[in-house]
Coordinates of C-alpha atoms in Angstrom, one line a residue:
D1 CA 0.0 -0.4 0.0
E2 CA 3.0 2.3 -0.8
I3 CA 1.7 5.9 -1.5
V4 CA 3.6 7.3 -4.6
R5 CA 4.8 11.1 -3.7
I6 CA 4.9 13.8 -6.4
E7 CA 6.4 16.7 -5.5
G8 CA 6.1 16.4 -1.7
E9 CA 1.8 15.8 -2.5
S10 CA 0.5 12.5 -1.5
I11 CA -1.3 10.9 -5.0
G12 CA -4.4 10.6 -2.9
M13 CA -4.9 14.9 -2.3
I14 CA -3.9 17.6 -4.3
T15 CA -4.8 20.9 -4.1
I16 CA -5.7 23.8 -7.3
G17 CA -6.4 27.1 -7.4
D18 CA -9.9 28.0 -9.3
E19 CA -8.8 26.7 -12.6
I20 CA -5.8 25.0 -13.7
V21 CA -3.7 24.6 -16.9
I22 CA -4.1 20.7 -18.4
K23 CA -0.3 20.3 -18.6
D24 CA -0.2 21.5 -15.2
L25 CA -2.8 19.1 -13.6
A26 CA -1.3 16.1 -15.8
E27 CA 2.1 16.8 -13.9
K28 CA 0.0 17.1 -10.2
L29 CA -1.6 14.0 -11.1
G30 CA 1.3 12.2 -12.7
I31 CA 0.0 11.0 -15.8
N32 CA 0.2 12.2 -19.4
V33 CA -1.3 15.4 -20.9
S34 CA -2.9 13.2 -23.8
D35 CA -5.0 11.2 -21.3
I36 CA -6.9 14.4 -20.3
I37 CA -7.0 15.9 -24.1
K38 CA -8.5 12.1 -25.1
K39 CA -10.8 12.3 -22.1
F40 CA -12.3 15.6 -23.0
F41 CA -12.2 14.7 -26.8
M42 CA -14.4 11.6 -26.2
E43 CA -16.7 14.3 -24.9
G44 CA -16.7 16.4 -27.6
K45 CA -14.2 19.0 -26.9
L46 CA -11.1 19.7 -28.5
L47 CA -8.5 21.0 -26.1
T48 CA -4.9 21.2 -26.1
A49 CA -2.3 21.1 -23.7
N50 CA -2.6 25.0 -22.6
A51 CA -6.4 25.0 -22.2
I52 CA -7.0 26.0 -18.8
L53 CA -9.6 23.7 -16.9
S54 CA -12.3 25.0 -14.4
F55 CA -12.4 23.3 -10.6
E56 CA -15.1 21.3 -11.3
E57 CA -13.7 20.1 -14.7
A58 CA -10.3 19.0 -12.6
E59 CA -12.1 17.6 -10.1
E60 CA -13.9 15.4 -13.0
V61 CA -10.4 14.4 -13.9
A62 CA -8.8 13.7 -11.0
L63 CA -11.5 11.5 -9.7
D64 CA -10.8 9.2 -12.5
Y65 CA -7.8 8.3 -10.8
E66 CA -9.4 8.0 -7.4
V67 CA -7.6 11.7 -6.4
I68 CA -9.7 14.1 -4.4
V69 CA -9.0 17.8 -5.5
E70 CA -9.0 20.6 -2.4
K71 CA -9.4 24.2 -3.4
E72 CA -6.4 25.9 -2.5
I73 CA -7.3 29.3 -0.2
V74 CA -5.6 32.3 -1.2
E75 CA -6.4 35.1 1.4
E76 CA -5.7 38.4 -0.5
I77 CA -4.4 40.8 2.4
S78 CA -5.7 44.4 2.2
Y79 CA -3.7 47.6 2.1
G80 CA -4.7 48.5 5.9
E81 CA -4.0 45.3 7.0
K82 CA -0.7 44.6 5.3
Y83 CA 0.7 47.9 6.7
H84 CA -1.0 47.7 9.9
L85 CA -3.3 50.4 9.8
E86 CA -6.6 49.2 10.4
Q87 CA -7.6 49.1 14.2
E88 CA -10.3 47.1 16.0
D89 CA -12.8 49.4 18.2
R90 CA -14.6 48.4 21.2
E91 CA -18.3 48.7 21.5
A92 CA -18.3 51.8 23.9
E93 CA -16.2 53.8 21.2
L94 CA -18.8 53.5 18.7
V95 CA -21.6 56.1 18.3
T96 CA -24.4 56.5 15.7
R97 CA -23.4 57.7 12.0
A98 CA -24.9 59.4 9.2
P99 CA -26.0 56.8 6.8
V100 CA -24.5 57.1 3.0
I101 CA -26.7 56.9 0.3
T102 CA -26.4 56.0 -4.0
I103 CA -28.9 56.5 -6.0
M104 CA -28.8 54.3 -9.1
G105 CA -31.3 53.4 -11.7
H106 CA -31.6 53.6 -15.7
V107 CA -30.2 56.4 -17.5
D108 CA -33.1 59.5 -18.1
H109 CA -35.1 58.0 -15.0
G110 CA -34.3 61.1 -12.8
K111 CA -31.2 60.0 -10.8
T112 CA -29.9 63.9 -11.3
S113 CA -33.2 65.5 -10.6
L114 CA -33.7 63.6 -7.6
L115 CA -30.2 64.5 -6.3
D116 CA -30.9 68.3 -7.4
A117 CA -34.2 68.1 -5.5
L118 CA -33.3 66.7 -2.1
R119 CA -30.5 68.9 -2.3
H120 CA -33.0 71.5 -1.9
T121 CA -35.1 69.8 0.5
N122 CA -34.4 71.7 4.1
V123 CA -30.6 72.1 3.4
M124 CA -29.6 73.3 6.2
G125 CA -32.1 76.1 6.8
D126 CA -30.6 79.4 5.6
E127 CA -28.9 78.2 2.5
A128 CA -31.9 76.4 0.7
G129 CA -32.2 77.9 -2.9
G130 CA -28.7 79.1 -3.6
I131 CA -26.6 76.1 -3.3
T132 CA -24.1 75.0 -5.7
Q133 CA -22.7 71.6 -5.3
K134 CA -18.9 71.7 -4.6
I135 CA -18.0 67.8 -4.7
G136 CA -19.6 64.8 -5.8
A137 CA -21.6 64.2 -2.4
Y138 CA -23.5 66.2 -0.3
Q139 CA -25.5 66.0 3.0
V140 CA -28.9 67.1 4.2
N141 CA -30.1 67.7 7.3
W142 CA -33.8 66.5 8.1
K143 CA -35.4 66.3 11.5
G144 CA -31.8 67.0 13.3
Q145 CA -30.1 64.0 11.4
R146 CA -27.7 64.3 8.7
I147 CA -28.1 61.8 5.4
T148 CA -24.8 61.5 3.1
F149 CA -25.7 61.2 -0.9
I150 CA -22.9 60.3 -3.2
D151 CA -23.3 60.9 -6.8
T152 CA -21.4 58.0 -7.9
P153 CA -20.6 58.0 -11.6
G154 CA -22.5 54.9 -13.2
H155 CA -22.7 51.4 -11.7
E156 CA -19.3 49.9 -13.2
A157 CA -17.3 52.6 -11.3
F158 CA -19.7 51.3 -7.9
T159 CA -18.4 47.7 -8.5
E160 CA -15.0 48.8 -9.2
M161 CA -15.0 50.2 -6.1
R162 CA -16.3 47.5 -4.2
A163 CA -13.9 45.4 -6.0
R164 CA -11.0 47.7 -4.3
G165 CA -12.6 47.1 -0.4
A166 CA -14.2 50.4 -0.7
N167 CA -17.8 49.5 0.4
I168 CA -19.1 53.3 0.7
T169 CA -22.6 52.7 0.3
D170 CA -25.0 52.1 3.1
I171 CA -28.7 51.9 1.2
S172 CA -29.1 52.1 -2.5
I173 CA -31.9 53.8 -4.0
L174 CA -33.1 52.4 -7.0
I175 CA -35.2 55.0 -9.3
V176 CA -37.7 53.7 -11.9
A177 CA -39.5 56.0 -14.2
A178 CA -43.4 55.4 -13.6
D179 CA -43.9 55.7 -17.5
D180 CA -41.1 53.8 -18.7
G181 CA -40.5 51.0 -16.5
V182 CA -37.5 48.1 -15.9
K183 CA -34.9 49.2 -18.1
P184 CA -31.7 46.9 -18.9
Q185 CA -29.6 49.2 -16.7
T186 CA -32.3 49.4 -13.8
V187 CA -31.7 45.4 -14.1
E188 CA -28.1 46.0 -13.8
A189 CA -28.3 48.5 -11.0
I190 CA -30.5 45.5 -8.8
S191 CA -27.6 43.5 -9.1
H192 CA -24.9 45.7 -8.5
A193 CA -27.1 46.9 -4.8
K194 CA -27.8 42.8 -4.3
E195 CA -23.8 42.0 -4.9
A196 CA -23.0 44.8 -2.6
G197 CA -25.9 43.3 0.1
V198 CA -27.2 47.1 0.9
P199 CA -31.0 47.5 1.6
I200 CA -32.6 48.9 -1.5
I201 CA -35.3 51.4 -1.5
V202 CA -37.2 51.9 -5.0
A203 CA -38.2 55.3 -5.9
I204 CA -40.8 55.4 -8.3
N205 CA -40.4 58.6 -10.1
K206 CA -42.4 60.7 -12.5
I207 CA -45.7 59.9 -11.1
D208 CA -46.9 63.6 -12.0
K209 CA -46.6 62.5 -15.9
P210 CA -49.2 61.4 -18.2
G211 CA -49.0 57.3 -18.9
A212 CA -47.4 57.2 -15.2
D213 CA -48.0 53.5 -14.2
P214 CA -46.4 52.8 -10.6
M215 CA -48.3 49.8 -10.5
K216 CA -47.0 48.1 -13.8
V217 CA -43.2 49.2 -11.7
R218 CA -44.1 47.2 -8.9
T219 CA -45.2 44.2 -10.6
E220 CA -42.4 44.1 -13.0
L221 CA -39.9 44.7 -10.3
T222 CA -41.2 41.2 -8.5
E223 CA -39.3 39.2 -10.9
Y224 CA -36.3 40.5 -9.2
G225 CA -37.4 39.6 -6.1
L226 CA -38.4 43.6 -5.1
M227 CA -41.8 43.4 -3.2
S228 CA -43.1 45.9 -1.0
P229 CA -44.4 44.6 2.6
E230 CA -47.9 44.7 1.6
W231 CA -47.4 42.5 -0.9
G232 CA -45.3 39.9 1.5
G233 CA -41.9 41.6 0.5
T234 CA -39.0 43.6 2.5
T235 CA -38.6 46.4 0.1
E236 CA -39.5 49.9 1.0
F237 CA -41.5 51.8 -2.4
V238 CA -41.8 55.7 -2.6
E239 CA -43.9 57.0 -5.1
I240 CA -42.3 60.5 -5.9
S241 CA -41.7 63.1 -8.6
A242 CA -38.6 64.7 -8.3
K243 CA -39.8 67.8 -10.5
K244 CA -42.8 68.5 -8.6
K245 CA -41.2 67.5 -5.5
I246 CA -44.2 65.3 -4.4
N247 CA -43.4 62.9 -1.6
L248 CA -39.6 63.6 -1.0
E249 CA -40.1 63.8 2.7
E250 CA -41.7 60.4 2.7
L251 CA -38.3 59.1 1.1
L252 CA -36.0 60.7 3.5
E253 CA -38.5 59.5 6.4
T254 CA -37.9 55.8 4.8
I255 CA -34.2 56.3 4.4
L256 CA -34.1 57.3 8.2
I257 CA -35.6 54.3 9.3
T258 CA -34.0 51.8 7.0
A259 CA -30.6 53.4 8.5
E260 CA -32.1 53.0 12.1
L261 CA -32.6 49.2 11.2
E262 CA -29.2 49.0 10.1
E263 CA -27.4 50.5 13.4
L264 CA -24.8 51.9 11.5
K265 CA -21.9 53.0 13.9
A266 CA -18.5 54.4 14.0
N267 CA -15.7 55.3 16.0
P268 CA -14.6 59.1 15.7
N269 CA -11.9 59.1 18.2
K270 CA -9.2 57.1 16.6
R271 CA -6.9 57.3 13.6
P272 CA -8.8 58.9 10.6
K273 CA -10.0 56.5 7.8
A274 CA -11.7 57.7 4.4
V275 CA -12.4 56.5 0.9
V276 CA -11.4 58.6 -2.2
V277 CA -14.6 59.2 -3.9
E278 CA -13.5 60.9 -7.0
S279 CA -10.2 62.5 -7.8
R280 CA -8.4 65.0 -10.1
L281 CA -5.4 67.3 -11.3
D282 CA -6.5 71.2 -10.4
P283 CA -4.4 73.6 -12.4
K284 CA -4.4 75.8 -9.1
M285 CA -4.2 73.7 -6.2
G286 CA -2.6 70.5 -7.5
A287 CA -4.2 66.7 -7.0
V288 CA -7.5 67.1 -5.4
A289 CA -9.9 64.3 -3.9
D290 CA -13.3 64.4 -2.8
V291 CA -13.0 61.9 0.4
L292 CA -15.8 60.9 2.5
V293 CA -14.6 60.0 6.1
Q294 CA -15.5 56.5 7.7
E295 CA -13.6 56.4 10.7
G296 CA -11.9 58.8 12.8
T297 CA -11.8 62.7 12.4
L298 CA -9.7 64.1 9.8
K299 CA -8.2 67.2 10.3
I300 CA -5.9 70.0 8.5
G301 CA -2.4 68.8 8.9
D302 CA -3.0 64.9 9.2
V303 CA -0.3 63.3 7.7
F304 CA -2.1 60.5 5.2
V305 CA -1.4 57.4 2.9
A306 CA -3.8 56.4 -0.2
G307 CA -2.6 53.7 -2.3
E308 CA 0.4 55.1 -4.5
A309 CA -0.5 58.7 -2.8
H310 CA 0.6 60.0 0.4
G311 CA 1.0 63.6 1.7
R312 CA -0.6 66.0 4.7
V313 CA -4.2 67.2 4.6
R314 CA -3.2 71.1 3.3
S315 CA -6.9 72.5 2.9
M316 CA -10.7 70.9 3.5
L317 CA -13.7 72.0 1.6
D318 CA -17.0 71.1 3.0
D319 CA -20.2 70.0 0.2
R320 CA -21.0 73.5 -0.3
G321 CA -17.5 74.8 -0.8
K322 CA -17.0 76.6 3.0
K323 CA -13.5 76.2 4.5
I324 CA -13.2 73.6 7.6
N325 CA -11.1 72.4 9.6
K326 CA -11.9 68.8 10.4
A327 CA -14.3 66.4 9.1
I328 CA -16.5 63.7 11.1
V329 CA -17.6 60.3 10.2
S330 CA -19.7 59.9 6.9
Q331 CA -19.0 63.7 6.1
P332 CA -17.8 64.2 2.6
V333 CA -15.1 66.6 1.8
E334 CA -12.7 68.1 -0.7
I335 CA -8.8 67.8 -0.1
T336 CA -5.8 69.2 -1.1
G337 CA -2.0 68.0 -0.2
F338 CA -1.6 65.0 -2.1
N339 CA 1.7 63.9 -3.8
V340 CA 0.1 62.4 -6.7
V341 CA -3.5 62.1 -7.8
P342 CA -5.0 59.1 -6.3
N343 CA -7.3 56.5 -7.7
A344 CA -11.0 56.6 -7.0
G345 CA -11.7 53.4 -4.1
D346 CA -8.4 54.1 -2.8
I347 CA -8.6 54.0 1.0
L348 CA -7.0 56.9 2.5
Y349 CA -5.3 56.1 6.2
G350 CA -4.4 58.9 8.8
V351 CA -0.6 57.7 9.8
E352 CA 2.0 59.0 12.5
S353 CA 4.9 61.1 10.2
D354 CA 5.7 61.7 6.9
K355 CA 8.5 59.4 7.2
Q356 CA 6.1 56.2 7.7
A357 CA 3.9 57.4 4.9
K358 CA 6.8 57.4 2.4
K359 CA 7.9 54.1 3.3
I360 CA 4.6 52.6 2.7
V361 CA 3.9 54.1 -0.3
E362 CA 7.6 53.1 -1.8
D363 CA 7.1 49.6 -0.4
F364 CA 3.4 49.6 -1.9
I365 CA 4.7 50.5 -5.1
R366 CA 7.7 48.5 -5.4
E367 CA 5.5 45.3 -4.8
K368 CA 3.1 46.4 -7.5
K369 CA 6.0 46.6 -10.0
V370 CA 7.2 43.1 -9.1
N371 CA 3.8 41.8 -9.7
E372 CA 3.1 43.5 -13.2
Q373 CA 6.6 42.1 -14.3
N374 CA 5.5 38.9 -13.1
K375 CA 2.1 39.2 -15.5
K376 CA 3.0 37.2 -18.9
K377 CA 3.3 39.6 -22.3
H378 CA 0.1 39.5 -24.3
I379 CA -0.2 37.7 -27.8
S380 CA -0.9 39.6 -31.1
L381 CA -0.8 38.4 -34.2
E382 CA 2.5 39.3 -35.2
S383 CA 3.9 37.3 -32.4
L384 CA 1.9 34.2 -32.9
S385 CA 4.1 32.3 -35.0
Q386 CA 6.9 32.6 -33.0
E387 CA 4.8 31.7 -30.1
L388 CA 3.8 28.5 -31.8
E389 CA 7.3 27.6 -31.8
E390 CA 8.5 28.7 -28.8
Q391 CA 5.5 27.4 -26.7
E392 CA 3.9 24.9 -28.9
L393 CA 0.9 27.1 -28.5
K394 CA -1.9 25.1 -30.5
E395 CA -4.4 27.5 -29.9
L396 CA -5.6 31.1 -31.0
K397 CA -8.2 32.5 -28.4
C398 CA -10.4 34.8 -30.4
I399 CA -13.4 37.3 -29.2
I400 CA -15.5 38.6 -31.8
R401 CA -17.4 41.7 -31.7
A402 CA -19.3 42.4 -35.2
D403 CA -22.2 44.8 -36.4
S404 CA -25.0 42.0 -35.9
R405 CA -25.9 38.6 -34.6
G406 CA -25.4 37.3 -38.4
S407 CA -22.1 38.4 -38.8
V408 CA -20.7 37.0 -35.7
E409 CA -21.8 33.7 -36.5
A410 CA -20.8 34.3 -40.3
L411 CA -17.3 35.2 -38.9
R412 CA -17.2 32.6 -36.2
E413 CA -17.8 29.9 -39.0
S414 CA -15.2 31.1 -41.6
L415 CA -12.3 31.1 -38.7
E416 CA -13.2 27.9 -37.3
K417 CA -12.6 26.3 -40.5
L418 CA -9.2 27.4 -40.4
N419 CA -8.3 24.9 -37.9
T420 CA -5.4 22.7 -38.8
E421 CA -3.4 19.9 -36.8
K422 CA -1.0 22.7 -36.0
V423 CA -3.4 25.5 -34.4
V424 CA -6.9 25.6 -33.4
V425 CA -9.1 28.8 -33.4
N426 CA -11.1 29.0 -30.6
V427 CA -13.5 31.7 -30.5
I428 CA -14.1 32.5 -26.4
Q429 CA -16.9 35.1 -27.4
G430 CA -18.7 36.5 -30.0
S431 CA -21.0 39.1 -29.9
A432 CA -22.8 42.2 -31.5
G433 CA -21.8 45.8 -30.3
A434 CA -19.1 47.9 -29.9
V435 CA -15.9 46.5 -28.2
T436 CA -16.2 47.2 -24.4
E437 CA -13.9 47.2 -21.2
G438 CA -15.4 43.6 -20.3
D439 CA -14.2 42.4 -23.6
V440 CA -10.4 43.7 -23.1
K441 CA -10.4 42.5 -19.6
L442 CA -11.6 39.1 -20.5
A443 CA -9.2 39.2 -23.5
E444 CA -6.3 39.9 -21.0
A445 CA -7.2 37.2 -18.8
S446 CA -7.4 34.8 -21.4
N447 CA -4.6 35.8 -23.5
A448 CA -6.7 36.2 -26.5
I449 CA -7.1 39.0 -29.3
I450 CA -10.2 40.8 -30.3
I451 CA -11.7 41.0 -33.6
A452 CA -13.7 44.0 -34.3
F453 CA -15.8 43.7 -37.3
N454 CA -17.5 46.9 -38.5
V455 CA -17.5 48.4 -35.0
R456 CA -15.3 50.4 -32.9
P457 CA -14.1 50.0 -29.4
T458 CA -15.2 52.6 -26.8
T459 CA -12.9 55.1 -25.2
P460 CA -12.4 53.4 -22.1
A461 CA -12.1 50.0 -24.2
R462 CA -9.3 51.5 -26.1
I463 CA -7.2 52.9 -23.4
I464 CA -7.2 49.4 -21.2
A465 CA -6.5 47.9 -24.1
E466 CA -2.9 50.1 -24.8
K467 CA -2.3 49.5 -21.2
T468 CA -2.6 46.0 -21.1
G469 CA -1.4 45.2 -24.4
V470 CA -4.7 43.4 -26.0
E471 CA -4.7 44.0 -29.8
I472 CA -7.6 44.8 -31.5
R473 CA -8.1 43.8 -35.0
N474 CA -10.3 45.9 -37.2
Y475 CA -11.8 44.5 -40.5
N476 CA -15.0 45.1 -42.7
V477 CA -14.5 42.3 -45.1
I478 CA -14.7 38.9 -43.4
Y479 CA -12.2 37.7 -46.2
H480 CA -9.8 40.3 -44.8
A481 CA -10.1 38.8 -41.2
T482 CA -9.7 35.1 -42.0
E483 CA -6.9 35.8 -44.4
E484 CA -4.7 37.7 -42.1
I485 CA -5.2 35.3 -39.2
E486 CA -4.6 32.3 -41.4
K487 CA -1.1 33.7 -42.6
A488 CA -0.3 34.7 -39.0
M489 CA -1.3 30.8 -38.3
K490 CA 1.5 29.6 -41.0
G491 CA 3.8 32.3 -39.6
M492 CA 3.5 34.5 -43.1
L493 CA 1.8 37.4 -41.2
D494 CA 3.4 40.7 -43.1
P495 CA 1.2 43.7 -42.6
E496 CA 1.9 46.5 -44.8
F497 CA -0.2 49.1 -42.8
K498 CA -1.0 49.8 -39.3
E499 CA -3.5 52.1 -38.0
V500 CA -2.8 54.8 -35.5
Y501 CA -5.5 56.0 -33.7
F502 CA -5.6 60.0 -33.7
G503 CA -8.6 61.1 -31.9
R504 CA -12.5 61.2 -31.0
I505 CA -14.7 63.8 -32.1
E506 CA -18.6 64.2 -30.9
V507 CA -21.2 65.7 -33.3
K508 CA -23.0 68.3 -31.3
Q509 CA -25.0 70.1 -33.9
V510 CA -25.6 69.7 -37.7
F511 CA -25.6 72.8 -40.0
K512 CA -27.3 72.8 -43.4
V513 CA -25.1 74.9 -46.0
S514 CA -26.3 75.9 -49.4
N515 CA -24.2 74.5 -51.9
V516 CA -22.0 72.8 -49.2
G517 CA -24.2 70.4 -47.6
N518 CA -24.5 69.5 -44.0
I519 CA -21.6 70.5 -41.5
A520 CA -21.3 69.1 -38.1
G521 CA -20.5 71.4 -35.2
A522 CA -18.5 69.2 -33.2
V523 CA -16.1 69.0 -30.2
V524 CA -12.8 66.9 -29.6
V525 CA -13.0 65.0 -27.0
D526 CA -10.0 63.1 -27.1
G527 CA -6.6 63.3 -29.0
K528 CA -6.8 65.7 -32.4
V529 CA -7.9 65.9 -35.6
T530 CA -6.1 66.5 -38.7
K531 CA -6.8 67.7 -42.0
D532 CA -4.8 65.0 -43.5
S533 CA -6.7 62.2 -41.3
K534 CA -8.9 59.6 -42.6
I535 CA -12.5 59.6 -40.4
R536 CA -15.1 57.1 -39.6
V537 CA -18.6 57.9 -38.4
I538 CA -19.6 55.7 -35.9
R539 CA -23.4 55.4 -34.5
D540 CA -24.7 53.3 -31.7
G541 CA -21.0 51.9 -31.6
I542 CA -21.3 51.0 -35.2
I543 CA -19.3 52.0 -38.0
I544 CA -21.8 53.7 -41.0
F545 CA -19.1 55.8 -43.0
D546 CA -15.2 55.5 -43.4
G547 CA -13.7 58.0 -45.7
E548 CA -12.1 61.2 -46.0
L549 CA -12.2 64.8 -44.7
G550 CA -13.9 67.6 -46.7
S551 CA -13.2 70.4 -44.5
L552 CA -11.8 71.4 -41.2
K553 CA -12.8 74.9 -40.0
R554 CA -12.4 76.7 -36.7
F555 CA -15.0 79.5 -36.4
K556 CA -14.7 80.9 -40.2
D557 CA -11.0 79.8 -40.7
D558 CA -9.5 76.7 -42.5
V559 CA -7.2 74.9 -40.0
K560 CA -4.9 72.2 -40.2
E561 CA -5.0 70.6 -37.1
V562 CA -7.7 70.8 -34.0
V563 CA -7.0 69.1 -30.8
M564 CA -8.8 68.1 -27.6
G565 CA -11.3 70.4 -25.9
Q566 CA -11.6 72.8 -28.9
E567 CA -14.7 73.2 -31.0
C568 CA -14.9 72.8 -34.7
G569 CA -16.8 72.4 -37.9
I570 CA -16.4 69.6 -40.1
G571 CA -17.3 68.7 -43.9
I572 CA -17.1 64.7 -44.7
Q573 CA -16.6 63.9 -48.3
D574 CA -19.2 62.1 -49.9
F575 CA -21.2 61.7 -47.0
N576 CA -24.1 64.1 -45.9
D577 CA -26.1 61.9 -43.4
I578 CA -24.2 63.2 -40.2
K579 CA -26.7 63.7 -37.0
A580 CA -26.1 64.9 -33.8
G581 CA -25.1 62.7 -31.4
D582 CA -22.8 60.8 -33.9
I583 CA -18.8 60.2 -32.9
I584 CA -16.4 60.9 -35.6
E585 CA -13.0 59.3 -35.1
S586 CA -9.9 60.7 -36.8
Y587 CA -6.9 58.2 -37.8
I588 CA -3.9 58.0 -40.2
M589 CA -2.5 54.7 -42.0
E590 CA 0.8 54.2 -41.4
E591 CA 3.3 52.1 -43.6
I592 CA 5.2 49.4 -41.6
P593 CA 8.9 49.1 -43.2
R594 CA 9.3 45.6 -44.5

């Protein structure tokens, strides 16, 4: 009954993470890679030695060899714990704090109107009416109790913050328009709030509008498990009108009752801890951040660290732009004094001295660099044949984005016909629409290339792709895509031109000029546009025209180039169907020396 030992582990038990590469699993089990590939081949799956198996699939393989698989527990240490900045509280030190509220919901359902209306509801007595919101959060004083509202820049940012350990919201208000009902973003907001584990209050807005049907909204929301107590659920519903200020007091009352049940407490007498809600570089003041205090009291002169940034609180403004000397728990403030701009979602901790702050940040940056260097370089079509030689890579993973479902399927079929004994093309995802951040993150994680057919990446997607080295190949003829990938697979890829992105222009208005046609009044939102740029017109993520500029003007004058932030007039050669809201992308084709 001898137990065979492999790498210090008994054959009876192995530990793996959430996923494992086939060849690594074979090594752990002490079997041939071909045995595992054969098993999946019999199930109709064509896998390679470098394919990744999920924990469940690995478990299934191991069972055939009477080996139990255990999940490896990787504990991620948070920034605060790593540098011993977190402090335990004693029950006696805790006091009740103001709740922090986030308003989420579909675009145009009245999120901004509600934030505005609440800001003017009994705002600190004498100031009602003339308030300009200074930062991305503000406080309302209702019946002697404070409530903090945070204006999050969208559901994605909300999730991003949570991913970095910054749970800032106590209660989420889901706003749904009574005349429009549940929309895709409403559903998205529900899943984000549920994921964060925060109570949801539903505000049915626009009840004053003709065609408003609050009952329909209530019925639609039951599908997502949101029901009012009278319907046997636990979600509070309030029917309001942000524009007409109907039932806002009832909404505030509901918030306070919900907050009371949550028993929100914090210790005001310890080192300060705050979360960065937003940050920016101000030409006069340098790095500025809007922070929300979560523990302790933040004062002028406090030394702090926040991610890769450190500094000392130089100035502090409250949500009405007034200078203050200290900020209490749940209070949003704008502070200066950072050495660099911190990231939204970073946790700011008060520390003893400048020396300690510098040491923590240096250590954090050094470790981050090491982790980044350990990440493998991303694949590209040019490097594919080389990788085939070096790593015996037998699989090219692709993500397809196209202008319609039909194009996705046609491309998928064409690419799958290219499979050879040497290389398999594996389309891991195919969908219609613009290339999104999610696609780029998936491509980075799975070492895939993205094929964009008649669509373009969104700006955030393009920025992430540049940072991570994910390759996005643009095509408008299926044959070109298959031809290039086939050449890459045979190691013959020799591109003569590559596209260089110049900038992105938003069309704000269209002017009809007699004898000339339509001129787009536009603003450059990213990069630049030059007289010689080639341009493409994008509507809802889909390319509707690709061609040349006819004219480029600033005010009445012809100009050679217009840069980010400037307005311009654009005439497009052989294309007159320009509309407000269209995006124009400028680029040039650069020849690559052979």
